[in-house]
Short mmCIF file of C-alpha atoms in Angstrom, two decimals:
data_model
loop_
_atom_site.label_atom_id
_atom_site.label_comp_id
_atom_site.label_asym_id
_atom_site.label_seq_id
_atom_site.Cartn_x
_atom_site.Cartn_y
_atom_site.Cartn_z
CA MET A 7 114.52 185.17 120.36
CA GLU A 8 114.89 186.14 124.00
CA SER A 9 114.26 189.75 124.92
CA SER A 10 117.15 191.89 126.13
CA ILE A 11 115.52 191.91 129.59
CA THR A 12 115.48 188.11 129.68
CA THR A 13 119.02 188.03 128.39
CA ILE A 14 120.10 190.47 131.06
CA ILE A 15 118.19 188.70 133.80
CA THR A 16 119.68 185.36 132.80
CA ALA A 17 123.17 186.84 132.67
CA MET A 18 122.65 188.57 136.01
CA GLU A 19 121.37 185.39 137.63
CA ASN A 20 124.32 183.36 136.32
CA TYR A 21 126.78 186.00 137.48
CA MET A 22 125.20 186.26 140.92
CA LYS A 23 125.10 182.48 141.30
CA LYS A 24 128.73 182.08 140.16
CA ASN A 25 129.97 184.82 142.49
CA GLN A 26 127.51 184.05 145.30
CA LEU A 27 126.05 187.55 145.29
CA SER A 28 122.75 188.74 146.63
CA MET A 29 120.55 191.13 144.66
CA SER A 30 121.70 193.91 146.97
CA LYS A 31 125.41 193.19 146.47
CA PHE A 32 124.98 192.97 142.69
CA GLY A 33 123.23 196.32 142.80
CA ASN A 34 126.16 197.81 144.73
CA LEU A 35 128.57 196.63 142.02
CA ALA A 36 126.40 198.22 139.34
CA GLY A 37 125.75 201.39 141.32
CA LEU A 38 122.02 200.55 141.47
CA ASN A 39 119.84 200.24 144.56
CA GLN A 40 118.10 196.98 145.41
CA GLY A 41 114.70 198.30 144.39
CA THR A 42 115.95 199.10 140.88
CA VAL A 43 117.50 195.66 140.52
CA SER A 44 114.28 194.08 141.71
CA THR A 45 112.29 196.10 139.18
CA ILE A 46 114.63 194.93 136.39
CA PHE A 47 114.13 191.31 137.43
CA SER A 48 110.36 191.73 137.44
CA GLY A 49 110.34 193.27 133.96
CA LYS A 50 107.64 195.75 135.01
CA GLN A 51 109.54 198.88 133.92
CA PRO A 52 111.67 199.50 130.82
CA ILE A 53 115.36 199.55 131.65
CA SER A 54 117.19 202.83 131.02
CA ILE A 55 120.37 203.08 128.95
CA HIS A 56 122.26 204.20 132.06
CA GLN A 57 121.11 201.06 133.88
CA LEU A 58 121.86 198.89 130.87
CA ASP A 59 125.41 200.30 130.65
CA ALA A 60 125.99 199.78 134.38
CA ILE A 61 124.87 196.13 134.25
CA THR A 62 126.82 195.51 131.03
CA ASP A 63 129.96 196.74 132.78
CA VAL A 64 129.45 194.41 135.77
CA LEU A 65 128.83 191.45 133.46
CA ASP A 66 132.07 192.30 131.64
CA TYR A 67 130.37 192.61 128.24
CA PRO A 68 131.71 195.08 125.65
CA GLU A 69 130.13 198.53 125.85
CA GLY A 70 126.85 198.67 123.97
CA TYR A 71 126.76 194.89 123.64
CA LEU A 72 122.97 194.69 124.15
CA TYR A 73 121.91 197.82 122.23
CA GLU A 74 120.76 196.03 119.06
CA GLN A 75 118.55 193.67 121.05
CA TYR A 76 117.24 196.59 123.11
CA ILE A 77 116.16 198.40 119.93
CA GLU A 78 114.44 195.30 118.59
CA ASP A 79 112.55 194.50 121.79
CA HIS A 80 111.73 197.95 123.16
CA LEU A 81 111.59 200.35 120.20
CA LEU A 82 110.38 198.37 117.18
CA GLY A 83 106.61 198.22 117.08
CA ASN A 84 106.23 200.37 120.18
CA GLN A 85 105.20 203.98 120.61
CA LEU A 86 108.20 206.21 120.07
CA ASN A 87 109.59 207.74 123.24
CA TRP A 88 112.25 210.42 122.70
CA ARG A 89 113.31 210.31 126.36
CA ARG A 90 114.31 206.69 125.81
CA ILE A 91 115.61 207.11 122.24
CA HIS A 92 117.80 210.18 122.82
CA PRO A 93 120.29 208.67 125.31
CA LEU A 94 120.47 205.45 123.28
CA LEU A 95 121.23 207.39 120.09
CA CYS A 96 123.87 209.55 121.77
CA ARG A 97 125.59 206.55 123.33
CA SER A 98 125.50 204.65 120.03
CA ILE A 99 127.21 207.60 118.34
CA GLU A 100 129.74 207.87 121.14
CA LEU A 101 130.59 204.15 120.82
CA ASP A 102 130.59 204.25 116.97
CA LYS A 103 127.80 201.67 116.86
CA LEU A 104 126.64 202.85 113.45
CA ASN A 105 124.30 199.90 112.95
CA CYS A 106 122.33 201.08 116.00
CA VAL A 107 122.34 204.66 114.70
CA GLU A 108 120.95 203.42 111.40
CA GLN A 109 118.21 201.38 113.12
CA ILE A 110 117.12 204.38 115.19
CA ILE A 111 117.11 206.65 112.13
CA LEU A 112 114.89 204.20 110.25
CA LEU A 113 112.40 204.40 113.12
CA LEU A 114 112.30 208.20 113.11
CA MET A 115 112.78 209.26 109.51
CA ASP A 116 109.08 209.36 108.62
CA HIS A 117 108.25 211.66 111.53
CA LEU A 118 109.00 215.31 110.68
CA VAL A 119 108.65 216.31 114.32
CA TYR A 120 112.01 214.65 115.05
CA SER A 121 113.96 216.52 112.34
CA PRO A 122 115.05 219.44 114.57
CA LEU A 123 116.11 217.04 117.33
CA LEU A 124 118.09 214.83 114.95
CA PHE A 125 119.67 217.89 113.36
CA GLN A 126 120.84 219.10 116.76
CA ILE A 127 122.45 215.72 117.48
CA ALA A 128 123.99 215.73 113.99
CA GLU A 129 125.56 219.13 114.72
CA GLU A 130 126.94 217.87 118.02
CA SER A 131 128.35 214.79 116.27
CA PHE A 132 129.89 216.94 113.53
CA HIS A 133 131.67 219.21 116.00
CA THR A 134 133.00 216.21 117.95
CA ARG A 135 134.28 214.68 114.68
CA LYS A 136 131.86 211.75 114.68
CA TYR A 137 131.52 212.28 110.97
CA ALA A 138 130.09 208.90 109.93
CA ALA A 139 127.19 209.15 112.36
CA ALA A 140 126.72 212.85 111.59
CA ALA A 141 126.44 212.09 107.87
CA MET A 142 123.74 209.48 108.52
CA LEU A 143 121.75 211.97 110.59
CA TYR A 144 122.15 214.81 108.09
CA GLU A 145 121.00 212.51 105.27
CA CYS A 146 117.92 211.61 107.30
CA VAL A 147 117.03 215.23 108.07
CA ALA A 148 117.71 216.30 104.48
CA ASP A 149 115.50 213.53 103.14
CA SER A 150 112.65 214.36 105.52
CA GLU A 151 112.84 218.08 104.63
CA LYS A 152 113.65 217.82 100.92
CA TYR A 153 110.46 219.70 100.00
CA GLN A 154 110.79 222.34 102.72
CA HIS A 155 113.50 224.56 101.11
CA SER A 156 114.64 225.39 104.62
CA GLU A 157 117.92 226.80 105.91
CA ARG A 158 118.28 223.60 107.95
CA LEU A 159 118.08 221.54 104.75
CA ALA A 160 120.79 223.72 103.20
CA MET A 161 123.00 223.33 106.26
CA CYS A 162 122.58 219.54 106.11
CA GLN A 163 123.80 219.62 102.52
CA TYR A 164 126.70 221.88 103.49
CA ARG A 165 127.77 219.51 106.27
CA LEU A 166 127.49 216.52 103.92
CA PHE A 167 129.65 218.40 101.43
CA ILE A 168 132.33 218.98 104.10
CA ILE A 169 132.17 215.40 105.41
CA GLY A 170 132.38 214.01 101.88
CA GLN A 171 135.72 215.70 101.16
CA GLY A 172 137.70 212.54 100.50
CA ASP A 173 140.57 212.09 98.09
CA ASP A 174 138.67 210.70 95.09
CA GLN A 175 138.33 213.53 92.59
CA LEU A 176 135.21 212.18 90.88
CA ARG A 177 133.47 211.89 94.23
CA LYS A 178 134.59 215.41 95.23
CA TYR A 179 133.16 216.80 92.00
CA GLN A 180 129.85 215.01 92.49
CA ILE A 181 129.30 216.24 96.05
CA ALA A 182 130.34 219.78 95.10
CA SER A 183 127.89 219.80 92.19
CA ARG A 184 125.10 218.55 94.45
CA PHE A 185 125.77 221.20 97.08
CA GLU A 186 125.94 224.16 94.67
CA THR A 187 122.17 224.59 94.48
CA TYR A 188 121.82 224.92 98.26
CA VAL A 189 124.36 227.68 98.93
CA ASP A 190 121.95 230.59 98.53
CA ARG A 191 119.58 229.10 101.12
CA LEU A 192 122.18 229.37 103.89
CA ASN A 193 122.49 232.24 106.33
CA ILE A 194 124.53 234.96 104.62
CA MET A 195 127.50 234.44 106.95
CA ASP A 196 127.46 230.69 106.37
CA GLN A 197 127.34 231.43 102.65
CA LEU A 198 130.75 233.08 102.87
CA ASP A 199 132.35 229.92 104.28
CA ALA A 200 130.43 227.72 101.86
CA LEU A 201 131.52 229.74 98.82
CA LYS A 202 135.12 229.64 100.03
CA ASP A 203 134.94 225.87 100.50
CA LEU A 204 133.33 225.30 97.11
CA ALA A 205 135.95 227.43 95.39
CA ASN A 206 138.73 225.54 97.17
CA THR A 207 137.26 222.19 96.16
CA TYR A 208 137.03 223.19 92.51
CA ARG A 209 140.51 224.68 92.76
CA SER A 210 141.87 221.28 93.84
CA LEU A 211 140.04 219.71 90.90
CA GLY A 212 141.47 222.20 88.41
CA ARG A 213 137.97 223.41 87.47
CA TRP A 214 139.00 227.01 87.02
CA ASP A 215 135.67 228.03 85.48
CA LYS A 216 134.00 227.06 88.73
CA VAL A 217 136.68 228.75 90.82
CA GLU A 218 136.01 231.91 88.81
CA GLU A 219 132.26 231.64 89.38
CA PHE A 220 132.44 231.14 93.13
CA SER A 221 135.29 233.57 93.76
CA GLN A 222 133.19 236.28 92.11
CA LYS A 223 130.18 235.38 94.23
CA LEU A 224 132.36 235.37 97.32
CA GLU A 225 133.79 238.79 96.47
CA HIS A 226 130.34 240.29 95.87
CA LYS A 227 128.77 238.93 99.07
CA ALA A 228 131.81 239.64 101.26
CA GLN A 229 132.07 243.19 99.96
CA SER A 230 128.38 243.91 100.54
CA GLN A 231 128.60 242.56 104.10
CA TYR A 232 131.88 244.22 105.06
CA PHE A 233 130.92 247.70 103.90
CA ARG A 234 127.35 247.67 105.21
CA ASP A 235 126.58 250.79 107.23
CA ASN A 236 124.46 249.05 109.85
CA GLN A 237 125.59 245.49 110.43
CA ASP A 238 123.26 243.42 112.59
CA LYS A 239 125.25 242.72 115.75
CA LYS A 240 123.02 239.71 116.48
CA GLN A 241 123.81 238.13 113.13
CA ASN A 242 125.92 235.00 113.13
CA SER A 243 129.60 235.51 112.44
CA PRO A 244 131.52 233.49 109.85
CA GLU A 245 134.40 231.26 110.91
CA ARG A 246 136.98 233.94 110.13
CA PRO A 247 137.08 237.76 110.28
CA LEU A 248 134.79 239.30 107.68
CA PHE A 249 137.62 241.00 105.78
CA PHE A 250 139.20 237.56 105.17
CA TYR A 251 136.56 236.54 102.63
CA LEU A 252 136.98 239.65 100.51
CA ALA A 253 140.76 239.31 100.50
CA TYR A 254 140.52 235.57 99.87
CA SER A 255 138.35 236.10 96.80
CA LYS A 256 141.26 238.05 95.28
CA LEU A 257 143.68 235.28 96.24
CA LEU A 258 141.45 232.82 94.38
CA ARG A 259 141.43 235.09 91.32
CA ALA A 260 145.23 235.20 91.45
CA SER A 261 145.36 231.40 91.47
CA ILE A 262 143.13 231.28 88.38
CA PHE A 263 145.49 233.45 86.34
CA GLU A 264 148.50 231.57 87.68
CA ALA A 265 146.96 228.31 86.47
CA LYS A 266 146.40 229.89 83.05
CA GLY A 267 150.03 231.02 82.91
CA ASP A 268 149.05 234.69 82.98
CA TYR A 269 151.53 235.65 85.69
CA GLU A 270 151.15 239.39 85.16
CA GLN A 271 147.45 239.26 86.03
CA ALA A 272 148.22 236.85 88.86
CA LEU A 273 150.66 239.39 90.28
CA GLN A 274 148.07 242.19 90.06
CA TYR A 275 145.58 240.19 92.12
CA THR A 276 148.34 239.20 94.53
CA TYR A 277 149.20 242.84 95.09
CA ALA A 278 145.46 243.48 95.59
CA TYR A 279 145.06 241.02 98.47
CA ALA A 280 148.38 242.12 99.95
CA ASP A 281 147.05 245.69 100.29
CA LEU A 282 144.85 245.52 103.39
CA SER A 283 144.95 249.21 104.25
CA TRP A 284 141.13 249.28 104.04
CA VAL A 285 140.68 246.87 106.94
CA LYS A 286 139.20 248.71 109.93
CA GLU A 287 139.44 246.07 112.68
CA THR A 288 142.47 245.63 114.93
CA ASP A 289 141.46 242.60 117.02
CA GLU A 290 143.80 239.64 117.49
CA GLN A 291 142.16 237.38 114.90
CA THR A 292 142.17 240.12 112.26
CA VAL A 293 145.84 240.90 112.88
CA TYR A 294 146.66 237.18 112.66
CA TRP A 295 144.94 236.70 109.30
CA MET A 296 146.33 239.95 107.92
CA GLY A 297 149.80 238.64 108.71
CA LEU A 298 149.07 235.41 106.85
CA PHE A 299 147.84 237.27 103.78
CA GLN A 300 151.06 239.29 103.79
CA GLU A 301 153.12 236.09 103.95
CA TRP A 302 151.08 234.41 101.20
CA ALA A 303 151.45 237.48 99.03
CA ARG A 304 155.21 237.61 99.51
CA ALA A 305 155.58 233.95 98.58
CA ASN A 306 153.23 234.23 95.58
CA VAL A 307 154.91 237.36 94.25
CA LEU A 308 158.25 235.53 94.24
CA GLY A 309 156.65 232.44 92.69
CA ASN A 310 154.87 234.32 89.93
CA LYS A 311 157.98 236.32 89.06
CA LEU A 312 160.00 233.12 88.83
CA LEU A 313 157.38 231.38 86.67
CA SER A 314 157.17 234.41 84.39
CA GLY A 315 160.89 233.98 83.62
CA ASP A 316 162.58 236.19 86.20
CA ILE A 317 165.27 233.63 87.01
CA GLY A 318 167.23 236.18 89.02
CA ILE A 319 164.60 235.95 91.77
CA LEU A 320 165.62 232.36 92.58
CA PRO A 321 168.25 233.21 95.28
CA GLU A 322 165.71 235.42 97.08
CA TYR A 323 163.17 232.60 96.84
CA LEU A 324 165.63 230.21 98.51
CA VAL A 325 166.28 232.73 101.30
CA TYR A 326 162.53 232.98 101.81
CA ILE A 327 162.31 229.20 102.32
CA GLU A 328 164.70 229.34 105.27
CA SER A 329 162.17 231.22 107.41
CA ASN A 330 159.05 229.66 105.86
CA LYS A 331 159.58 225.91 105.86
CA ASP A 332 155.81 225.33 105.98
CA GLU A 333 155.65 226.68 102.42
CA LEU A 334 158.41 224.42 101.12
CA LEU A 335 156.22 221.99 99.18
CA PRO A 336 154.41 224.53 96.94
CA ILE A 337 157.67 226.46 96.55
CA LEU A 338 159.47 223.33 95.32
CA VAL A 339 156.64 222.80 92.84
CA ASN A 340 157.12 226.34 91.51
CA ILE A 341 160.89 225.90 91.28
CA MET A 342 160.57 222.63 89.37
CA GLN A 343 157.98 224.11 87.02
CA ALA A 344 160.34 226.99 86.25
CA ALA A 345 163.26 224.60 85.85
CA ASN A 346 161.34 222.60 83.24
CA ARG A 347 159.91 225.64 81.49
CA PHE A 348 163.18 227.58 81.22
CA ASP A 349 165.66 224.69 81.19
CA ILE A 350 167.32 225.62 84.50
CA ASN A 351 169.64 223.22 86.29
CA VAL A 352 168.41 222.99 89.89
CA ASP A 353 170.38 219.91 90.98
CA HIS A 354 171.87 221.88 93.86
CA ILE A 355 168.41 222.76 95.16
CA LEU A 356 167.25 219.17 94.91
CA GLN A 357 170.33 218.09 96.83
CA GLN A 358 169.71 220.77 99.46
CA PHE A 359 166.19 219.53 100.09
CA LYS A 360 166.76 215.85 99.37
CA SER A 361 165.46 214.60 102.72
CA GLU A 362 162.34 216.77 102.56
CA ILE A 363 161.57 215.64 99.01
CA ASN A 364 161.99 211.99 100.03
CA SER A 365 159.64 212.58 102.94
CA TYR A 366 156.99 214.14 100.70
CA THR A 367 157.19 211.53 97.96
CA GLN A 368 157.31 208.49 100.26
CA GLN A 369 154.57 209.66 102.63
CA GLN A 370 151.42 207.54 102.74
CA PHE A 371 148.19 209.49 102.66
CA SER A 372 144.73 208.46 103.80
CA VAL A 373 141.34 210.04 103.20
CA GLY A 374 141.07 213.00 105.51
CA THR A 375 140.74 216.72 105.76
CA CYS A 376 140.90 219.24 102.96
CA THR A 377 144.39 220.15 104.16
CA VAL A 378 145.62 216.55 103.82
CA ASN A 379 144.07 216.28 100.36
CA LEU A 380 145.67 219.55 99.26
CA ILE A 381 149.10 218.33 100.41
CA LEU A 382 148.61 215.15 98.37
CA GLU A 383 147.74 217.24 95.31
CA TYR A 384 150.94 219.26 95.69
CA VAL A 385 152.96 216.06 96.12
CA ILE A 386 151.54 214.84 92.81
CA TYR A 387 152.48 218.13 91.14
CA LEU A 388 156.01 217.84 92.53
CA LEU A 389 156.39 214.22 91.44
CA TYR A 390 155.32 215.07 87.92
CA GLU A 391 157.74 217.99 87.63
CA LEU A 392 160.58 215.82 89.01
CA THR A 393 159.71 213.15 86.46
CA GLU A 394 159.88 215.61 83.58
CA TYR A 395 163.09 217.15 84.92
CA PHE A 396 165.04 213.88 85.16
CA LEU A 397 163.69 212.33 81.96
CA ASN A 398 164.72 215.42 80.03
CA GLN A 399 168.20 215.10 81.59
CA ASN A 400 168.31 211.48 80.37
CA LYS A 401 168.40 210.28 83.99
CA PHE A 402 165.83 207.65 83.18
CA SER A 403 166.01 205.51 86.30
CA ARG A 404 165.24 208.42 88.63
CA GLY A 405 162.71 209.87 86.22
CA TYR A 406 160.74 206.65 86.00
CA ASP A 407 160.84 206.15 89.77
CA PHE A 408 159.12 209.51 90.16
CA LEU A 409 156.74 208.78 87.27
CA ILE A 410 155.52 205.49 88.78
CA SER A 411 155.05 207.18 92.15
CA CYS A 412 153.18 210.09 90.55
CA LEU A 413 150.96 207.73 88.57
CA GLU A 414 150.17 205.62 91.66
CA LYS A 415 149.17 208.63 93.74
CA SER A 416 147.19 210.17 90.87
CA ALA A 417 145.32 206.90 90.38
CA SER A 418 144.63 206.62 94.12
CA ILE A 419 142.60 209.85 94.05
CA ASN A 420 141.33 209.46 90.48
CA ASN A 421 143.19 212.58 89.30
CA LYS A 422 142.53 212.11 85.60
CA SER A 423 144.50 215.17 84.54
CA TYR A 424 147.76 213.90 86.00
CA ILE A 425 147.08 210.30 85.01
CA ILE A 426 146.92 211.53 81.40
CA LYS A 427 150.06 213.64 81.87
CA CYS A 428 151.95 210.65 83.28
CA VAL A 429 150.82 208.47 80.38
CA GLY A 430 152.02 211.13 77.96
CA LEU A 431 155.47 211.26 79.55
CA PHE A 432 155.75 207.48 79.65
CA GLU A 433 154.87 207.18 75.97
CA SER A 434 157.38 209.91 75.07
CA PHE A 435 160.20 207.96 76.73
CA ARG A 436 158.80 204.43 76.40
CA ASP A 437 161.93 203.07 74.67
CA MET A 438 164.02 203.98 77.72
CA ALA A 439 161.84 202.16 80.25
CA THR A 440 163.07 198.90 81.75
CA SER A 441 160.88 195.80 81.63
CA GLU A 442 160.24 196.17 85.36
CA THR A 443 159.14 199.79 84.94
CA SER A 444 156.87 198.82 82.03
CA ALA A 445 155.30 196.05 84.12
CA ASN A 446 154.63 198.40 87.03
CA TYR A 447 153.21 200.97 84.64
CA GLN A 448 150.86 198.44 83.01
CA LYS A 449 149.67 197.22 86.41
CA ILE A 450 148.70 200.73 87.49
CA ILE A 451 146.98 201.46 84.16
CA LYS A 452 144.92 198.27 84.45
CA GLY A 453 143.81 199.45 87.88
CA VAL A 454 142.86 202.82 86.40
CA HIS A 455 140.75 201.13 83.72
CA ALA A 456 139.05 198.92 86.31
CA ASN A 457 138.27 201.93 88.49
CA GLU A 458 136.92 203.86 85.51
CA LYS A 459 134.62 200.97 84.65
CA LYS A 460 133.42 200.84 88.25
CA ASN A 461 132.71 204.58 88.25
CA ARG A 462 130.71 204.29 85.02
CA ILE A 463 128.58 201.54 86.52
CA ILE A 464 127.92 203.65 89.64
CA MET A 465 127.05 206.76 87.60
CA LEU A 466 124.80 204.91 85.13
CA GLY A 467 123.26 202.65 87.75
CA ASP A 468 123.90 199.51 85.74
#
């Protein structure tokens, strides 16, 4: 196989001959002086990535076209040179040439001296949303330092946990379980964010025992940090104001009791995080988050009262929606849950928000951020409640439309809880299903079984 230098030289020669260019004129096109071009032709000095990119551009090749060959000819089997590797790695990440990133990692992974350098590039990639490359780098650093018990190792695992937040619930549970053991190795301020994120992940999975565990840890650590007499001013700050984590731990506790149907206890914790009179700071960020906690509390007080059977609160709840459209989806879920629990006719509300409901239920979701995944979860909750509402009203066509949609979305993220709930509703009203509905239902269930078999094979390593 020709070396990348020979390939470049041949391409340069052909281009120069075709366009009747001298070495000097070619150099002008590439932004290189004649001496540099001459050196490249002689092969006496390794070409830099900057030079390679400039020549690639003149030759009208795609960006990074010769990187793989460059790695093979100038890195494999040669003494490692970070000054040459670093720009190549950064450019490969920038161009999403993950095969090149992988090749470079394989060269470096057995050399512990490169771990801090790779970690720094991983952090830069993470913050510029180059998540695929960042994950590869974090895995490399974590593997090379797996016996070090370092804070850097813990941060790698934290980043991998964040990056791995897809929409498959089994996968989310696996990465959360793996990360749990590393939390205590993080810097105390990073621990606050990590505990919050773990609790939120388990909250989306309905693992309320885990939410309880990590909300308590969050409360304890946040309280000890917030009320310390002598806080280290040089210490890293968490992503949000310190008071946030203490208040948020109470919000998580409220959600636990709400999930259990204990709305009285949920209200008590809601009142607790609404009372922020103990907060000392008055900076802009603190004021912003305090305002959000007040809004969340107001919405959750109304929701918990409604779900506890206070039907008279419904008009006030609808007024609240008018000025808080961002909260419409979870509010509709609460309204439909109350409607099904207390046999309330809410046809007028469904008509009022018909277009919004259609938008939610017809929206296509892709793997993304925690926020996107949480919205999808709420859409599933809403679809299920709408299914139950219309089936119980003997409006079977609409009920089954929502059921099929709910089952499809639940299957897409492997939400076993709602898959089982959908199956239960279908079986309860099976005699009312059309042949077309039954066929669609069976098709989805077969997909669920196939996915379950695939997951078992992955977990067991068969």
